[in-house]
Short mmCIF file of C-alpha atoms in Angstrom, two decimals:
data_model
loop_
_atom_site.label_atom_id
_atom_site.label_comp_id
_atom_site.label_asym_id
_atom_site.label_seq_id
_atom_site.Cartn_x
_atom_site.Cartn_y
_atom_site.Cartn_z
CA MET A 237 120.44 131.35 126.99
CA LEU A 238 122.36 128.33 125.76
CA GLU A 239 120.00 125.97 127.58
CA PHE A 240 116.96 127.73 126.16
CA THR A 241 118.33 127.57 122.61
CA THR A 242 119.27 123.90 122.95
CA MET A 243 115.79 122.97 124.20
CA ASN A 244 114.23 124.90 121.33
CA HIS A 245 116.37 122.98 118.86
CA PHE A 246 115.45 119.68 120.52
CA PHE A 247 111.76 120.59 120.44
CA ALA A 248 111.96 121.57 116.78
CA ILE A 249 113.76 118.33 115.85
CA THR A 250 111.16 116.32 117.74
CA LEU A 251 108.32 118.06 115.93
CA VAL A 252 109.98 117.45 112.58
CA ALA A 253 110.42 113.75 113.41
CA ILE A 254 106.79 113.36 114.47
CA PHE A 255 105.50 115.31 111.47
CA SER A 256 107.65 113.30 109.07
CA THR A 257 106.39 110.01 110.52
CA SER A 258 102.80 111.25 110.24
CA VAL A 259 103.26 112.28 106.61
CA PHE A 260 104.79 108.90 105.81
CA ASN A 261 101.88 107.15 107.57
CA GLN A 262 99.39 109.11 105.49
CA SER A 263 101.31 108.19 102.34
CA TYR A 264 101.37 104.50 103.32
CA GLU A 265 97.65 104.51 104.07
CA GLN A 266 96.92 106.10 100.70
CA ALA A 267 99.15 103.52 99.00
CA ILE A 268 97.15 100.69 100.59
CA PHE A 269 93.89 102.35 99.54
CA ASN A 270 95.23 102.66 95.99
CA SER A 271 96.19 98.97 96.04
CA GLU A 272 92.66 98.08 97.19
CA LYS A 273 91.04 99.98 94.32
CA ALA A 274 93.53 98.63 91.75
CA PHE A 275 92.74 95.14 93.03
CA GLU A 276 89.02 95.77 92.67
CA GLN A 277 89.51 97.08 89.14
CA ALA A 278 91.58 94.02 88.23
CA VAL A 279 88.73 91.77 89.40
CA ALA A 280 86.35 93.63 87.07
CA GLU A 281 88.72 93.59 84.10
CA LYS A 282 90.62 90.29 84.46
CA GLY A 283 88.33 88.14 86.58
CA MET A 284 88.60 86.87 90.15
CA ASN A 285 91.29 84.23 89.55
CA LYS A 286 93.85 86.44 87.82
CA ALA A 287 93.22 89.41 90.10
CA PHE A 288 93.72 87.47 93.33
CA ILE A 289 96.87 85.84 91.99
CA GLU A 290 98.19 89.30 91.04
CA PHE A 291 97.45 91.07 94.33
CA LEU A 292 98.21 88.32 96.84
CA SER A 293 101.81 88.04 97.97
CA PRO A 294 103.66 84.80 97.06
CA PHE A 295 102.96 83.60 100.62
CA GLY A 296 99.55 85.26 100.97
CA ILE A 297 97.02 83.32 103.06
CA MET A 298 93.33 82.88 102.38
CA PHE A 299 90.78 80.75 104.25
CA MET A 300 88.84 78.18 102.21
CA PRO A 301 87.80 77.70 105.02
CA GLY A 302 91.18 76.59 106.43
CA PRO A 303 94.35 78.57 105.63
CA VAL A 304 95.83 77.94 102.19
CA ASN A 305 98.32 79.66 99.92
CA GLY A 306 96.01 82.01 98.05
CA ARG A 307 97.88 82.13 94.77
CA GLU A 308 98.14 78.36 94.55
CA ALA A 309 94.46 77.91 95.45
CA TRP A 310 93.20 80.39 92.85
CA ALA A 311 95.45 78.88 90.17
CA LYS A 312 93.72 75.51 90.67
CA LEU A 313 90.14 76.80 90.79
CA PRO A 314 87.88 76.93 87.71
CA GLU A 315 87.66 80.40 86.18
CA SER A 316 85.13 82.37 88.19
CA LYS A 317 82.48 84.50 86.50
CA ALA A 318 81.53 86.16 89.78
CA SER A 319 81.63 89.90 90.37
CA LEU A 320 83.09 91.31 93.56
CA ARG A 321 83.30 94.95 94.56
CA TRP A 322 84.32 96.45 97.87
CA ASP A 323 85.12 99.65 99.74
CA PRO A 324 87.71 100.05 102.50
CA ILE A 325 86.33 101.49 105.74
CA VAL A 326 89.42 101.44 107.95
CA ILE A 327 93.10 101.41 106.96
CA GLY A 328 95.90 101.09 109.51
CA VAL A 329 99.60 101.03 108.81
CA SER A 330 102.64 100.29 110.93
CA SER A 331 104.94 103.13 111.91
CA ASN A 332 107.60 101.82 109.51
CA GLY A 333 105.16 101.22 106.66
CA ILE A 334 105.99 97.53 106.34
CA LEU A 335 102.63 96.13 107.49
CA GLY A 336 99.13 97.45 107.11
CA TYR A 337 95.57 96.22 107.43
CA SER A 338 92.25 97.15 105.89
CA ILE A 339 88.65 96.54 106.88
CA GLY A 340 85.83 97.06 104.44
CA SER A 341 82.39 96.15 103.10
CA SER A 342 81.79 94.00 100.04
CA GLU A 343 79.14 93.01 97.49
CA TYR A 344 79.40 89.64 95.73
CA ARG A 345 77.38 88.63 92.66
CA GLU A 346 77.86 84.97 91.84
CA ASN A 347 76.80 85.22 88.19
CA GLY A 348 78.52 88.44 87.22
CA LYS A 349 77.94 92.17 87.61
CA ASP A 350 74.38 92.03 86.23
CA ASP A 351 73.28 89.35 88.71
CA PRO A 352 70.43 90.91 90.79
CA SER A 353 71.20 88.58 93.70
CA ILE A 354 73.76 90.21 95.98
CA LYS A 355 75.65 88.71 98.91
CA TYR A 356 76.73 91.47 101.29
CA GLY A 357 79.76 91.07 103.51
CA HIS A 358 82.86 92.43 105.19
CA TYR A 359 86.52 91.59 104.86
CA LEU A 360 89.78 91.88 106.76
CA SER A 361 93.07 92.07 104.85
CA VAL A 362 96.72 92.36 105.87
CA TRP A 363 99.04 94.16 103.48
CA ALA A 364 102.82 93.74 103.29
CA ARG A 365 105.09 96.20 101.51
CA GLN A 366 107.30 94.49 98.94
CA PRO A 367 110.94 95.37 98.11
CA ASN A 368 109.69 97.43 95.15
CA GLY A 369 107.42 99.47 97.44
CA LYS A 370 104.19 97.86 96.22
CA TYR A 371 101.70 96.49 98.74
CA LEU A 372 100.44 92.93 98.28
CA ALA A 373 97.95 91.05 100.48
CA ALA A 374 99.68 88.79 103.01
CA LEU A 375 96.30 87.61 104.33
CA ASP A 376 92.73 88.01 103.15
CA ALA A 377 89.57 86.84 104.92
CA GLY A 378 85.91 87.68 104.44
CA TYR A 379 82.37 86.52 105.06
CA HIS A 380 78.75 87.22 104.11
CA HIS A 381 75.85 88.56 106.18
CA PRO A 382 72.39 90.08 105.56
CA LYS A 383 72.15 93.44 103.80
CA PRO A 384 73.29 96.20 106.18
CA ALA A 385 70.59 98.50 107.50
CA LEU A 386 72.79 101.49 106.70
CA THR A 387 75.11 102.18 103.79
CA PRO A 388 78.63 101.38 105.03
CA GLU A 389 81.00 104.31 105.29
CA ILE A 390 84.01 104.64 103.00
CA TRP A 391 87.59 105.28 104.10
CA LYS A 392 88.83 108.83 103.97
CA PRO A 393 92.39 110.04 104.60
CA SER A 394 92.79 110.90 108.25
CA SER A 395 94.22 114.05 109.74
CA ILE A 396 97.77 113.73 111.03
CA PRO A 397 97.73 110.32 112.77
CA ALA A 398 98.99 109.77 116.28
CA VAL A 399 102.47 108.28 116.54
CA SER A 400 102.52 105.09 118.62
CA PRO A 401 105.57 104.89 120.88
CA ALA A 402 107.61 101.70 120.84
CA VAL A 403 107.18 99.27 123.72
CA SER A 404 109.69 96.82 125.12
CA VAL A 405 107.41 93.77 125.01
CA SER A 406 106.45 91.94 121.82
CA ALA A 407 102.85 91.46 120.72
CA GLY A 408 103.18 87.70 121.30
CA ASP A 409 104.32 88.17 124.89
CA ALA A 410 101.71 90.84 125.56
CA SER A 411 98.93 88.55 124.33
CA VAL A 412 99.61 85.72 126.80
CA GLY A 413 97.32 87.14 129.45
CA PHE A 414 94.47 87.59 126.98
CA PHE A 415 94.55 84.01 125.71
CA SER A 416 94.73 82.64 129.23
CA ALA A 417 91.85 84.83 130.43
CA ALA A 418 89.64 83.87 127.48
CA GLU A 419 89.68 80.28 128.69
CA ARG A 420 89.56 81.00 132.44
CA VAL A 421 87.02 83.81 132.78
CA GLY A 422 85.22 83.84 129.42
CA SER A 423 85.31 85.91 126.26
CA ALA A 424 83.66 89.08 127.52
CA LYS A 425 86.09 89.77 130.38
CA ALA A 426 89.15 88.78 128.36
CA TYR A 427 88.28 90.98 125.40
CA GLU A 428 87.24 93.89 127.60
CA THR A 429 90.80 94.11 128.90
CA SER A 430 92.56 93.69 125.56
CA LEU A 431 90.38 95.50 123.01
CA ALA A 432 91.14 98.90 121.54
CA ASP A 433 88.24 101.32 121.95
CA ASP A 434 87.54 101.34 118.19
CA ALA A 435 88.10 97.61 117.58
CA TYR A 436 86.13 95.48 115.11
CA LEU A 437 84.77 92.01 115.91
CA PHE A 438 83.64 89.79 113.01
CA ARG A 439 81.38 86.82 113.66
CA TRP A 440 79.99 84.64 110.90
CA GLY A 441 76.67 85.59 109.36
CA ILE A 442 76.12 88.88 111.21
CA GLU A 443 77.30 92.43 110.67
CA PRO A 444 80.55 93.27 112.45
CA PHE A 445 80.53 94.85 115.89
CA ARG A 446 82.47 98.09 116.18
CA GLY A 447 83.78 99.53 119.41
CA LYS A 448 84.69 97.94 122.73
CA LYS A 449 81.32 98.61 124.35
CA ALA A 450 79.29 96.92 121.60
CA ILE A 451 81.69 93.98 121.37
CA VAL A 452 81.79 93.29 125.10
CA SER A 453 77.98 93.56 125.31
CA TYR A 454 77.60 90.94 122.55
CA LEU A 455 80.14 88.59 124.11
CA ALA A 456 78.60 88.95 127.58
CA LYS A 457 75.21 87.87 126.24
CA SER A 458 76.70 84.85 124.47
CA LYS A 459 78.36 83.61 127.70
CA GLN A 460 80.90 81.68 125.67
CA ILE A 461 84.41 80.51 126.46
CA VAL A 462 87.08 80.36 123.77
CA LYS A 463 89.99 77.96 123.86
CA PHE A 464 92.65 79.29 121.55
CA ALA A 465 95.13 76.75 120.22
CA ARG A 466 98.82 77.09 120.91
CA ARG A 467 99.76 80.28 119.13
CA LYS A 468 102.00 80.40 116.11
CA SER A 469 104.45 83.28 115.92
CA PHE A 470 103.06 86.76 115.55
CA ILE A 471 104.19 88.62 112.45
CA GLU A 472 105.14 92.03 113.77
CA ALA A 473 106.41 95.28 112.26
CA GLY A 474 106.67 98.50 114.21
CA ASN A 475 103.43 99.02 116.12
CA ILE A 476 101.28 96.46 114.28
CA ALA A 477 101.22 92.66 114.47
CA TYR A 478 98.94 89.89 113.25
CA HIS A 479 98.53 86.17 113.59
CA TYR A 480 96.07 83.36 112.96
CA SER A 481 95.46 79.94 114.45
CA THR A 482 92.61 77.67 115.54
CA TYR A 483 89.97 78.04 118.24
CA THR A 484 87.34 75.94 119.99
CA LEU A 485 84.14 77.53 121.25
CA LEU A 486 82.55 76.23 124.48
CA ASP A 487 79.22 77.01 126.09
CA GLY A 488 78.79 77.73 129.78
CA SER A 489 78.82 74.04 130.64
CA GLY A 490 82.05 73.39 128.73
CA LYS A 491 80.37 71.72 125.75
CA ASN A 492 82.05 72.16 122.37
CA ILE A 493 79.70 74.24 120.22
CA GLY A 494 82.02 75.11 117.33
CA ASP A 495 85.58 75.50 116.11
CA GLY A 496 87.55 77.01 113.29
CA HIS A 497 90.30 79.52 112.58
CA TYR A 498 90.68 83.08 113.81
CA VAL A 499 92.62 86.12 112.67
CA GLN A 500 93.67 88.94 114.97
CA ILE A 501 95.32 92.30 114.35
CA TRP A 502 97.12 93.83 117.34
CA LYS A 503 98.32 97.42 117.55
CA ILE A 504 100.13 99.54 120.13
CA VAL A 505 97.53 101.91 121.57
CA GLY A 506 98.35 104.12 124.52
CA GLY A 507 101.63 102.30 125.09
CA LYS A 508 100.04 98.82 125.19
CA TRP A 509 99.31 96.11 122.64
CA LYS A 510 95.57 96.00 121.93
CA ILE A 511 93.32 94.01 119.59
CA VAL A 512 91.98 96.22 116.78
CA ALA A 513 90.39 93.48 114.66
CA ASP A 514 89.24 89.92 115.39
CA MET A 515 87.57 87.50 112.95
CA ASN A 516 86.39 83.91 113.37
CA ILE A 517 86.16 81.59 110.36
CA PRO A 518 84.15 78.50 111.45
CA THR A 519 85.01 75.03 110.20
CA GLY A 520 82.89 74.19 107.17
CA SER A 521 82.00 77.80 106.45
CA ASP A 522 81.59 79.04 102.90
CA PRO A 523 84.50 81.34 102.01
CA GLU A 524 83.84 84.78 100.54
#
């Protein structure tokens, strides 16, 4: 009887811990969504320059097209009259709530909200929780592509999210095999091993690919090899990590056909670090 009671108590405590973590995750996700919409509203009311300075962290990175301190860059730019609106599609948050990421669709009007000419696009942002509990963007990257054939979906709060167990290896160590394989055996095989099933792949000028099957199919047709530069440190919190660096794109014969910067979000899925988002920003590209 004692053993049975003890196990019941253990089971109950475990359920409470899992439920509490799930509730916190939902709260963190909602907080990031709220930050996204407040950011969008600030753009409409205060203009692009002031809004980006307000919602980027002091060390927040943007790509113009290379990485720069976003606040400093926007402070030096002429006041923009452009209109930018967006909707989050996916929001992920670390188990401890410190880091999060968002993926969404965007509409950019260069001459203000009444401009009939629209540039459609997608973005990838990393959010960091500040000491006061507010989320600010630690990284923001986006690009334009033709008008989507379908209206992009909008993020909705999920049901109780799965709790990712901790793993003993860091994201940086876990990624070594991926970066080596990308150069040795090509993009398709490397990504096939390291992608999460619901991953997003962003490539300049075209709509993002969603899901491992679609991504691997695209990469297999391109027959490209990617040489990733020596990695900088991953920024990791709980079950989410991100990093950015440079890449060189080679064709099947080894000829350089492009280079630029990339951003990757890694997440623990099924007890292993997997890529959930990957974006290339080519050298000379026009920033969002």
